Coordinates of C-alpha atoms in Angstrom, one line a residue:
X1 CA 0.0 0.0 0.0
X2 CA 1.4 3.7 -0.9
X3 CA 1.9 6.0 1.7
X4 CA 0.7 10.0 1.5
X5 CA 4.2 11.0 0.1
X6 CA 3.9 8.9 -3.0
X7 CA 0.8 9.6 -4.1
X8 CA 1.9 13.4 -3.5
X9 CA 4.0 12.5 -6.4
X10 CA 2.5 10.2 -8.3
X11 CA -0.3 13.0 -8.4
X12 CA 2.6 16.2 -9.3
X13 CA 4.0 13.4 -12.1
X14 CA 0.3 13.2 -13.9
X15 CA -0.1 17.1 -13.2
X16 CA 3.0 17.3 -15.4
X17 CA 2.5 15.1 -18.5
X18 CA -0.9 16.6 -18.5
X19 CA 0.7 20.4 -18.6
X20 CA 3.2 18.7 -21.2
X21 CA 0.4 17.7 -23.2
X22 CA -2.0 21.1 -23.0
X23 CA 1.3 22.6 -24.5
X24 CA 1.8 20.4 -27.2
X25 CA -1.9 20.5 -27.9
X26 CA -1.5 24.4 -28.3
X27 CA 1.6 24.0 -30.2
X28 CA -0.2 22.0 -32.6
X29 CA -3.1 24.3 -32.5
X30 CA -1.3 27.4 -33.6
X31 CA 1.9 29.4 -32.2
X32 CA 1.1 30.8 -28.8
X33 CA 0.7 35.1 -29.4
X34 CA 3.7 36.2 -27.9
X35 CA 3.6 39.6 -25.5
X36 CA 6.4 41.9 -26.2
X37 CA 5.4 44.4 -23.6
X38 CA 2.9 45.1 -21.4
X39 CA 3.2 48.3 -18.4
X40 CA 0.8 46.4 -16.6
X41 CA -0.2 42.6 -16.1
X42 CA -3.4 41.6 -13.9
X43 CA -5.3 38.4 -13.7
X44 CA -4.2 34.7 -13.9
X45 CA -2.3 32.6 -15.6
X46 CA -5.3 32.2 -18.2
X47 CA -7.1 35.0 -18.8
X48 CA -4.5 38.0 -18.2
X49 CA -5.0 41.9 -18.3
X50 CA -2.8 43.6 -20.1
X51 CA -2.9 47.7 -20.1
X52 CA -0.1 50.0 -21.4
X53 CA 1.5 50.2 -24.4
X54 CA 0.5 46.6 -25.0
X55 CA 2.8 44.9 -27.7
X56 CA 2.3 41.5 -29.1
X57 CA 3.7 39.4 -31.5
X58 CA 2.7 36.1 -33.9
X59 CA 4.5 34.8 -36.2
X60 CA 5.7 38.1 -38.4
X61 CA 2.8 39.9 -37.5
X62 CA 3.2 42.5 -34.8
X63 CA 0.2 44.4 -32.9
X64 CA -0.1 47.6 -30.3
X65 CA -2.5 48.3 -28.9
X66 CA -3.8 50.4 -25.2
X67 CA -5.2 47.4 -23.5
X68 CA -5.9 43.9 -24.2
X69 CA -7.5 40.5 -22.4
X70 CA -5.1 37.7 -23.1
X71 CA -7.0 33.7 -23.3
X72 CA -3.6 31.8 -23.0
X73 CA -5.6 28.1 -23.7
X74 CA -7.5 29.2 -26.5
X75 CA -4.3 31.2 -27.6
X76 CA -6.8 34.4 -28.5
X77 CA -5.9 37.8 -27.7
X78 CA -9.1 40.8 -27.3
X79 CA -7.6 44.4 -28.1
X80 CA -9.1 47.6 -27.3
X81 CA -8.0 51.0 -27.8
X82 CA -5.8 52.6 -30.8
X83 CA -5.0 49.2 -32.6
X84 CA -2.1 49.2 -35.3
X85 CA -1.6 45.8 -36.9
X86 CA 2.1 45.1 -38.7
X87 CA 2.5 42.8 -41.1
X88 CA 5.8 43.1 -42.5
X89 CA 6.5 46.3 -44.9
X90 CA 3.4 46.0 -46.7
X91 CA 0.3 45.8 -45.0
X92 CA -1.1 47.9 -41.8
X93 CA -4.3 47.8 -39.8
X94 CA -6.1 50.1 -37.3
X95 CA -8.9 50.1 -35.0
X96 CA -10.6 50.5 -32.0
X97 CA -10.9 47.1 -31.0
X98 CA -10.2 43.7 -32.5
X99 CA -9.6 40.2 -31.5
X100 CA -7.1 38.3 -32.7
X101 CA -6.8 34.1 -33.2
X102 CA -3.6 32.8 -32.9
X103 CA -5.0 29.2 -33.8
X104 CA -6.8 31.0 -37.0
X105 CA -4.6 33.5 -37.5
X106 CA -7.5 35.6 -38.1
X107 CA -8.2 39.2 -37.3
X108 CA -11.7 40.8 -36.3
X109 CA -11.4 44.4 -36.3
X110 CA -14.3 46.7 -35.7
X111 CA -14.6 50.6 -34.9
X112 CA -12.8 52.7 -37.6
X113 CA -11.0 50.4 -39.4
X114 CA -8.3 51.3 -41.7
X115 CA -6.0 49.0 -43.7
X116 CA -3.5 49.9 -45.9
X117 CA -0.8 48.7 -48.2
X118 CA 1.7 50.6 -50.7
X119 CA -1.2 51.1 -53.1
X120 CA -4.3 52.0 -51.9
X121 CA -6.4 52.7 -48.4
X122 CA -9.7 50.9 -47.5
X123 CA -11.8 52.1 -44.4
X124 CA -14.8 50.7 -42.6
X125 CA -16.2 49.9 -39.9
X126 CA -16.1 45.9 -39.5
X127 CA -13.3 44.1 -41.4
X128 CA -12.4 40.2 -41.0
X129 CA -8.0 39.8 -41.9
X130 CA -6.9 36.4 -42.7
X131 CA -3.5 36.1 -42.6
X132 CA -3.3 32.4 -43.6
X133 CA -4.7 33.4 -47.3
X134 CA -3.8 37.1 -47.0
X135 CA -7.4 38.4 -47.2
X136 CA -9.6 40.7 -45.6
X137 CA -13.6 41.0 -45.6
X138 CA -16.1 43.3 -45.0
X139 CA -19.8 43.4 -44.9
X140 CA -20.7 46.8 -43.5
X141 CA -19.6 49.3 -46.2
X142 CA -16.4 50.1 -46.9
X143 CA -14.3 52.9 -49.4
X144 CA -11.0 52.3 -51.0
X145 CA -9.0 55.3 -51.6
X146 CA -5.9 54.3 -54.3
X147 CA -4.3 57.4 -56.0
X148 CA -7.6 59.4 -58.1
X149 CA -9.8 56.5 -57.5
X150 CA -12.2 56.2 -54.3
X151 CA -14.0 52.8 -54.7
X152 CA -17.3 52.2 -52.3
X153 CA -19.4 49.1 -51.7
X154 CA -21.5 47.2 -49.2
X155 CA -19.4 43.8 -49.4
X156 CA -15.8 43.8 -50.2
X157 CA -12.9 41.2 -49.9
X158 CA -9.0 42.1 -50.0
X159 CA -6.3 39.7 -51.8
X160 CA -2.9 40.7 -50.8
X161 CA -1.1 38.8 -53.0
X162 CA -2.4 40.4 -56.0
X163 CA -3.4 43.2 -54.3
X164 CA -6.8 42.7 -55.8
X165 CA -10.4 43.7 -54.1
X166 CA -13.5 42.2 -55.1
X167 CA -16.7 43.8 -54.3
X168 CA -20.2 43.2 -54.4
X169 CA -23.2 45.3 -53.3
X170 CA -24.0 48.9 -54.6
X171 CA -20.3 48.8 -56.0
X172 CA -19.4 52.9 -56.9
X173 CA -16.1 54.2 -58.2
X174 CA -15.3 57.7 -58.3
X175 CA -12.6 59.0 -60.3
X176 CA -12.2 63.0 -60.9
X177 CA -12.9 61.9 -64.6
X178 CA -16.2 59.5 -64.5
X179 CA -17.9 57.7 -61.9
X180 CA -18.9 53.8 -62.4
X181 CA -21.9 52.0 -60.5
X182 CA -21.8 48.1 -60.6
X183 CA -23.1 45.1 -58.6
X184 CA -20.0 43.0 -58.7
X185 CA -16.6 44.4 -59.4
X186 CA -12.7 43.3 -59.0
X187 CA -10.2 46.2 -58.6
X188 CA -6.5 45.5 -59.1
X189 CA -4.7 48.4 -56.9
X190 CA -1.3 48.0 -59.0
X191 CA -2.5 47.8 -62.4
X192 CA -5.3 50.0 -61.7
X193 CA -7.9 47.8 -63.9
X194 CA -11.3 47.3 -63.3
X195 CA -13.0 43.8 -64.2
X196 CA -16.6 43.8 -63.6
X197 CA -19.7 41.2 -64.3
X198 CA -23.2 42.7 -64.2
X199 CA -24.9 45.8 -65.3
X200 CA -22.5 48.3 -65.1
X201 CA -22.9 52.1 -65.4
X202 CA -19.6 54.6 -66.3
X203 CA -20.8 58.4 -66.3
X204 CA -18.5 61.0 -67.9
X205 CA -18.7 64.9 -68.8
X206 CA -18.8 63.7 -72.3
X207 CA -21.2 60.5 -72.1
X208 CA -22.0 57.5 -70.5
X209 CA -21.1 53.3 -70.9
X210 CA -23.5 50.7 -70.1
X211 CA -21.8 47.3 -70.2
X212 CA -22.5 43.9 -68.1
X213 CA -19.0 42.0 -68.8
X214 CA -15.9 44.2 -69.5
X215 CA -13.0 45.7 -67.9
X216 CA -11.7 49.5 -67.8
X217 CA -8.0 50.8 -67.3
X218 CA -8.9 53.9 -65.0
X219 CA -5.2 55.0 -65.6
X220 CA -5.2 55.1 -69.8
X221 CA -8.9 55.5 -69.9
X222 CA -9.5 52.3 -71.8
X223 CA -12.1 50.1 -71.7
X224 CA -13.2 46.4 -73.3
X225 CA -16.6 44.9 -73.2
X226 CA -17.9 41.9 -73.7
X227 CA -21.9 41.8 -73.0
X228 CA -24.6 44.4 -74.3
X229 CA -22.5 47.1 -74.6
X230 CA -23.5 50.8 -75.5
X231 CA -21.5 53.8 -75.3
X232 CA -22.8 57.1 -75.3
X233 CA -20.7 59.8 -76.3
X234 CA -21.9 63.4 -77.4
X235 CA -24.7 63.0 -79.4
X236 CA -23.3 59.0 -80.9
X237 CA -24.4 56.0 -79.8
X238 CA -22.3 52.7 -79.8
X239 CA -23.4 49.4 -79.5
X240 CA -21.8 45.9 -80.3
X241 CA -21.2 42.1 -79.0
X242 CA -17.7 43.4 -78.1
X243 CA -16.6 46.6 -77.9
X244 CA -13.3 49.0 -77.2
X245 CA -13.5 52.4 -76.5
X246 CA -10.5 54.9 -75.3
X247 CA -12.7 57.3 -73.5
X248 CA -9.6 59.9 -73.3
X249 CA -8.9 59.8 -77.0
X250 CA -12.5 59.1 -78.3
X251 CA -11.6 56.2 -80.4
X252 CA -14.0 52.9 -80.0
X253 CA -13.7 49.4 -81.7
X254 CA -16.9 47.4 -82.1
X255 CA -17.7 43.8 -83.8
X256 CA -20.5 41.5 -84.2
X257 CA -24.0 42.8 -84.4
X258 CA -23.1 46.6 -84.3
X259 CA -25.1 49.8 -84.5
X260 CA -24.0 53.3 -84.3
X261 CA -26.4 55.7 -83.8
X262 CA -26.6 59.6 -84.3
X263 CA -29.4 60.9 -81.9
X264 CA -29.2 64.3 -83.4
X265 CA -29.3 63.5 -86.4
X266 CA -31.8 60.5 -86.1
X267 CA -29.7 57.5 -87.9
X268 CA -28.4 54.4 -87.0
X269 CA -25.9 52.4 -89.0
X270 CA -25.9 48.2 -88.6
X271 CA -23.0 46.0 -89.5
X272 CA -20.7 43.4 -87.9
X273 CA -17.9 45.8 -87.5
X274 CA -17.2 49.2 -86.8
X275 CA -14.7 52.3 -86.2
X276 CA -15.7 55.7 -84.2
X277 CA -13.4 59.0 -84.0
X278 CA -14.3 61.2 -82.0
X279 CA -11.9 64.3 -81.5
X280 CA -11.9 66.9 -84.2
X281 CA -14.1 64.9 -87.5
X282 CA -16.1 62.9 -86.2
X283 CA -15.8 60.1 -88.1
X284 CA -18.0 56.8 -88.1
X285 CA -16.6 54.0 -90.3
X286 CA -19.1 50.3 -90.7
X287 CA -18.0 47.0 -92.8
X288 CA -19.6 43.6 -92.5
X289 CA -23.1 44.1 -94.5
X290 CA -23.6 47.8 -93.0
X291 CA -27.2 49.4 -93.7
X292 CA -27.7 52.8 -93.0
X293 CA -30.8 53.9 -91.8
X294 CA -32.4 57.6 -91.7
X295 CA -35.4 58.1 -89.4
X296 CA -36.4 61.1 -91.4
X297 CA -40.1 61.7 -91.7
X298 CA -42.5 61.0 -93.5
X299 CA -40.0 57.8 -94.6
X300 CA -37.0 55.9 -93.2
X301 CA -34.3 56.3 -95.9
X302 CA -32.4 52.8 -96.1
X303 CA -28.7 52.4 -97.4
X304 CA -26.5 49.5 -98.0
X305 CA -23.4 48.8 -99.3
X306 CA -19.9 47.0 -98.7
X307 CA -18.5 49.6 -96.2
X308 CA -20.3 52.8 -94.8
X309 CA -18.8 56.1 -93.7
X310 CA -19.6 59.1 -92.1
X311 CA -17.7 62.5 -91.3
X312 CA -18.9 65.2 -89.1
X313 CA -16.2 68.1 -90.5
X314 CA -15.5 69.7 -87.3
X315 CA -14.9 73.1 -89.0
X316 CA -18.8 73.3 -90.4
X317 CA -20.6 71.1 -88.6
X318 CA -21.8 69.1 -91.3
X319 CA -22.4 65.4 -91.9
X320 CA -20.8 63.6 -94.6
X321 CA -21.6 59.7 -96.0
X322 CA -19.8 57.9 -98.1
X323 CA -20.6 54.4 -99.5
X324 CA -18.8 52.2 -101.3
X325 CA -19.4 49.6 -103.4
X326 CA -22.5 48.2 -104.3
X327 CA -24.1 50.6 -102.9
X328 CA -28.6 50.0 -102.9
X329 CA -30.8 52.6 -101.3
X330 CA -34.7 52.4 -100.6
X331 CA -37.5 55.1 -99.4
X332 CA -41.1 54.0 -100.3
X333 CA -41.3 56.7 -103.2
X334 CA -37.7 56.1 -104.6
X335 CA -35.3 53.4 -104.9
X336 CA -32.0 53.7 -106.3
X337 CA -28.5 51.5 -107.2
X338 CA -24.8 52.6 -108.1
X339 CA -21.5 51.4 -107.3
X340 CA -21.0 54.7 -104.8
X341 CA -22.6 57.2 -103.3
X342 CA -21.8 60.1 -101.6
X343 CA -23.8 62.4 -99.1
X344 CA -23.3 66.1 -97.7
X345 CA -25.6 67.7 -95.4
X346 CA -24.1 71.1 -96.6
X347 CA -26.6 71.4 -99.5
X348 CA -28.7 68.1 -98.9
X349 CA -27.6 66.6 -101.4
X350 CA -27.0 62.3 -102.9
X351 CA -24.3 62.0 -105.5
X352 CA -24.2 58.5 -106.9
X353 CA -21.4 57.0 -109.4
X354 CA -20.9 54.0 -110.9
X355 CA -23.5 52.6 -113.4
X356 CA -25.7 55.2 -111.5
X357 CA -30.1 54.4 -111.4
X358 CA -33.0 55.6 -109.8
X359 CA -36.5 54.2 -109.9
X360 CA -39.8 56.1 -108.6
X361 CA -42.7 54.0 -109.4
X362 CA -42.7 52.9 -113.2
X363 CA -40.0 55.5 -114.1
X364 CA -36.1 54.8 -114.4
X365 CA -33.3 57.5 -114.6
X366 CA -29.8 56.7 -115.5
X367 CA -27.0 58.6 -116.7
X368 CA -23.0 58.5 -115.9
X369 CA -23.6 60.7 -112.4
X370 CA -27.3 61.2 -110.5
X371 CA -27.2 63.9 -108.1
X372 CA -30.6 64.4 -105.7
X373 CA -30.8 67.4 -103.6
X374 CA -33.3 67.2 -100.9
X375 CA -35.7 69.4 -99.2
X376 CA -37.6 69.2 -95.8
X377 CA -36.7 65.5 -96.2
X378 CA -37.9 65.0 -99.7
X379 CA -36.1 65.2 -102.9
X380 CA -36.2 68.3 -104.3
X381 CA -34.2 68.8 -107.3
X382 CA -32.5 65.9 -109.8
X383 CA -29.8 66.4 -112.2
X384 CA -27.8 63.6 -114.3
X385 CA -25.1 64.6 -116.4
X386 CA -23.5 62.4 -119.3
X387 CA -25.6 60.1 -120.8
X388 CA -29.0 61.2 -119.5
X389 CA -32.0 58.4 -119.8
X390 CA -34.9 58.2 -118.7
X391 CA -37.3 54.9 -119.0
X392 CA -41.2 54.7 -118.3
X393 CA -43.1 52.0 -118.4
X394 CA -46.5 52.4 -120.7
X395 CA -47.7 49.0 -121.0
X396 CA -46.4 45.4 -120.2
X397 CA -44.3 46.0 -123.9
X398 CA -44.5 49.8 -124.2
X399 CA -42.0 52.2 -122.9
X400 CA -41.5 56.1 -123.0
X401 CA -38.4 57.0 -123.6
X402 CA -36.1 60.5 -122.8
X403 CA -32.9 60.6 -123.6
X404 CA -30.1 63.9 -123.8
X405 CA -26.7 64.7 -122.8
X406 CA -27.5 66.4 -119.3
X407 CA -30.9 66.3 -117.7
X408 CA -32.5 68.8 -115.0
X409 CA -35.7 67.5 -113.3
X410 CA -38.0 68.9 -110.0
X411 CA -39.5 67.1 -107.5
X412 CA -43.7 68.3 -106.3
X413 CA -44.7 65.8 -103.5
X414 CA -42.4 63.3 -103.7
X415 CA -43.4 62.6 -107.1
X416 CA -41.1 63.9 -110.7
X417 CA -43.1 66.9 -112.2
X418 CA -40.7 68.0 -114.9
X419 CA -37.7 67.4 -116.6
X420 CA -34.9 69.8 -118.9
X421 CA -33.2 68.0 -121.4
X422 CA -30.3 69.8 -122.0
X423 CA -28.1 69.1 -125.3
X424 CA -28.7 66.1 -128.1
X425 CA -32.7 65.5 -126.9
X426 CA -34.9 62.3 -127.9
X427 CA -37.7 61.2 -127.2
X428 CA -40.3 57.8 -128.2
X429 CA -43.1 58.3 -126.6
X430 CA -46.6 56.7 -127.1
X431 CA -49.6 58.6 -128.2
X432 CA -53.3 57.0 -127.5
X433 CA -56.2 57.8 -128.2
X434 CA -58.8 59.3 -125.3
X435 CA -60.3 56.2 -124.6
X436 CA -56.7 54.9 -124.2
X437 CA -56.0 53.3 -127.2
X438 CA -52.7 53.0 -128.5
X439 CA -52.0 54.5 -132.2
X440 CA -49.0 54.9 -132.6
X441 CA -45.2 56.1 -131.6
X442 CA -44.4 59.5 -131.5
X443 CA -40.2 59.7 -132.0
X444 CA -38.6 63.3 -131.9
X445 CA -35.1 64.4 -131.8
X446 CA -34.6 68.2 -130.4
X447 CA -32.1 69.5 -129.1
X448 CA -33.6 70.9 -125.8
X449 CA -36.9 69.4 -123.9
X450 CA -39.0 69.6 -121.4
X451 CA -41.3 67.3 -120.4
X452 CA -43.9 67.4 -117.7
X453 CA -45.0 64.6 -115.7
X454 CA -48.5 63.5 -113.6
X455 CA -48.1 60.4 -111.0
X456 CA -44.6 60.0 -112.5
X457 CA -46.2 59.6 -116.2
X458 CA -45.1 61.5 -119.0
X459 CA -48.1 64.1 -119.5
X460 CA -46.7 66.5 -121.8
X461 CA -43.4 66.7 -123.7
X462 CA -42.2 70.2 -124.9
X463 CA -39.3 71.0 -127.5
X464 CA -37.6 74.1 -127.0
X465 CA -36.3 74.5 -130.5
X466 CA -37.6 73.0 -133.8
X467 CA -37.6 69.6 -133.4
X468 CA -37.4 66.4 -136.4
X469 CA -40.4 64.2 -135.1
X470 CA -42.6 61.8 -136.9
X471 CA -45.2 59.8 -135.8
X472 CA -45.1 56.1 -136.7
X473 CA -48.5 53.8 -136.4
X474 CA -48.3 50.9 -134.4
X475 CA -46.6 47.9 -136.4
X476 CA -44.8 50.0 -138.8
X477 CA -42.3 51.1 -136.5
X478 CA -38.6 49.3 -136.1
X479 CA -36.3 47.9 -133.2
X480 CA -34.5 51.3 -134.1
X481 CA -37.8 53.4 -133.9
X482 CA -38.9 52.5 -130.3
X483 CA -35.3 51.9 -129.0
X484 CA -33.1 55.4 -128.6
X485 CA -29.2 54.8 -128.1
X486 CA -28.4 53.4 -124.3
X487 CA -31.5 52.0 -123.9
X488 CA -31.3 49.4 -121.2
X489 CA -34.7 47.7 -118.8
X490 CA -32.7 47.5 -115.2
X491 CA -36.2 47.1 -113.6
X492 CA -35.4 44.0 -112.5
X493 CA -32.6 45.2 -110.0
X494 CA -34.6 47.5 -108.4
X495 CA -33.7 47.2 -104.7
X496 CA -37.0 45.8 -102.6
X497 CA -37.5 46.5 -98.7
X498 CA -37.3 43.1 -97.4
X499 CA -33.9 42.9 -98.6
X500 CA -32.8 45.7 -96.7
X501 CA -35.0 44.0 -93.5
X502 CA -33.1 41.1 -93.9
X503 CA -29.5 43.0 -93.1
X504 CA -31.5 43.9 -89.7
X505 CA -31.8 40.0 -88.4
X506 CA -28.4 40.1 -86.2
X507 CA -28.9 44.2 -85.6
X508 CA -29.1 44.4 -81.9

């Protein structure tokens, strides 16, 4: 049987292995927090009070602090009072209070929080730091301040590695430039680049962006999206499957399912790529089956052609179009086809070149350059120079024929009213009787005519000088009688408006 004396010791000996083991059971919990300084030390063993230029230290992470509460066997440390959290050169924290896991090696830091690394500042009021991963987390608001930029949102995590935030939540950044509003954004503090996902808002002097995929350099002012995006810049409207833009410079990049719209000026151009300029011409450049379209009243003008450009000359003011190749244009009264065409807005006025035609009802006009000037929306004046031709349809086999070296004609209601022939004038044309009997062919050469016209018929033709006519009964006349020089039927190429529908499929 043991006396007192041993089982005094036997008792110490267990006491021991058991303090052995609630150390090595902290060791491998985490690193005990170790205090650098305290002024003064209350309390037990356990749970100690610390007050006075309180320093503590775990494992390259050292923290100050006024007071603290010290739980030696959960290894946890409570701070309170001016907290400043080192870790390393880098990255700093302060706070009123915060408790601090030396197990976890995480941070809970509440009351004025600031954290801060070489790059940027972020403040709020509750943040979580993670040393293990090198993150911090908020969910009660917090702004980032990094050079020009102030970024604010409701939810926000810190990467310190990459030096990268990603927030969520009524996501606003402020730059003396623009301001951006998101739902879910990541910041990069180096690089300065914003990635976001979601409807995204970017607000400048000069415009606004609307994107829900993208990113945007806030340093070069450059931006690439992905998802629906639209720029607004002055009175131009971009849109596109992806799009660049330099914001700074004015310059923006778009493909697949474009459209660039003029507000001011009502028209939109479609295509599958595109080039804006802003700064000084402001030029608008569309390839990949482009259609322009003018929302003028009381018709929408519709233009299509291999490539598509516009020019606002800064100087005037005015817009310029050019399109080239292939170039097919349609308004309900008038239709038209030509390699090229050009447009100024200085006098109104459509210049097309390159086997030139216009139809307006049953009446074709060719000639080696068409020129329409328009008025209030409607064309005004006509005028064709070399080769002038034009082609009305009588009957299924009857035609009315003009022909002259230059041509002149007016406009009343949308409708051709008259015409000058000026230089080499003929004319077949195909007289009936008032009941509407054909009787014959009426074929005249004159130098000068002019010929008037009702619902885009030939009512009336008038020779200025003396002109060498005869008229020939029907079947006596000739091929040669009934078919002036250039004559050509190019009804069948007349541009219809489903064709120009069609180019609007893909249009956003």
């Amino acid at each position: 049987m043991m006396g007192a004396g041993e089982v005094l010791r036997g008792f110490g000996f267990v006491c021991l292995v058991l303090w052995s083991m609630g150390g090595e059971l902290r060791a491998q919990a985490g690193k005990l927090i170790r205090i650098v300084n305290s002024d003064r030390v209350t309390g037990t063993r356990d749970v100690s009070y610390l007050g006075g230029n309180v320093v503590f230290e775990h494992e390259g992470a050292r923290m100050y602090c006024d007071s603290a509460v010290r739980y030696l066997n959960s290894n946890v440390i409570k701070a309170f009072g001016n907290i400043r959290l080192n870790q390393g050169d880098t990255l700093t924290m302060t706070a009123h209070a915060m408790e601090y896991d030396g197990n976890t090696r995480v941070a809970r830091a509440k009351g004025d929080v600031v954290l801060r690394d070489p790059e940027m500042t972020l403040t709020t009021q509750r943040l979580e730091l993670d040393r293990n991963i090198n993150t911090a987390y908020y969910t009660t608001g917090g702004t980032i301040t990094n050079d020009e930029n102030v970024l604010k949102s409701q939810i926000g995590m810190y990467y310190a590695g990459p030096r990268m935030f990603s927030f969520k939540k009524n996501v606003e950044l402020l730059n003396p430039r623009y301001r951006m509003e998101c739902d879910t954004l990541q910041y990069f503090t180096t690089s300065r680049v914003a990635h976001f996902i979601g409807p995204t808002h970017i607000y400048s002097d000069s415009g606004q962006i609307y994107c829900e995929n993208g990113r945007y350099n806030t340093v070069t002012d450059e931006a690439m999206f992905n998802h629906n995006a639209v720029v607004k810049q002055k009175n131009i409207e971009l849109r596109g499957d992806s799009l660049y833009y330099h914001q700074r410079l004015e310059i923006g990049y778009s493909r697949g399912n474009i459209a660039i719209t003029d507000t001011a000026e009502k028209f939109t151009v479609y295509g599958q790529e595109g080039v804006y300029k802003g700064k000084g011409d402001e030029v608008v450049t569309v390839t990949g089956r482009p259609l322009f379209l003018s929302y003028s009243e009381p018709d929408t003008l519709y233009i299509s052609g291999d490539t598509i450009r516009t020019v606002k000359v800064d100087s005037s003011g005015h817009r310029q179009m050019y399109v080239y190749r292939d170039m097919r244009l349609y308004r309900k009264d008038l239709q038209g086809k030509a390699d090229s065409l050009y447009y100024t807005s200085a006098d109104s006025a459509f210049h097309l070149y390159g086997r030139p035609v216009l139809w307006s009802d049953t009446t074709q006009i060719t000639g080696g350059l068409i020129s329409i000037t328009m008025s209030g929306n409607q064309p005004d004046s006509l005028f064709v120079f070399e080769n002038a031709f034009i082609l009305a349809i009588e009957s299924d086999t009857f035609y009315n024929q003009i022909r002259g070296r230059d041509l002149k004609g007016n406009f009343e209601d949308r409708k051709l009213s008259k015409v000058l022939v000026i230089g080499n004038g003929q004319t077949v044309y195909y007289v009936k009787e008032e009941d509407g009997t054909f009787i014959g062919v009426n074929r005249a050469d004159c130098s000068n005519l002019l010929i008037l016209f009702a619902e885009n018929k030939v009512k009336e033709i008038k020779f200025i000088t003396k002109p060498d006519s005869r008229l020939i009964p029907l079947g006596m006349e000739t091929d040669e009688d009934v078919r002036l020089k250039n004559f050509e039927n190019r009804f069948g190429e007349k541009p219809e408006l489903y064709q120009f529908k069609d180019l609007m499929i893909s249009a956003p």
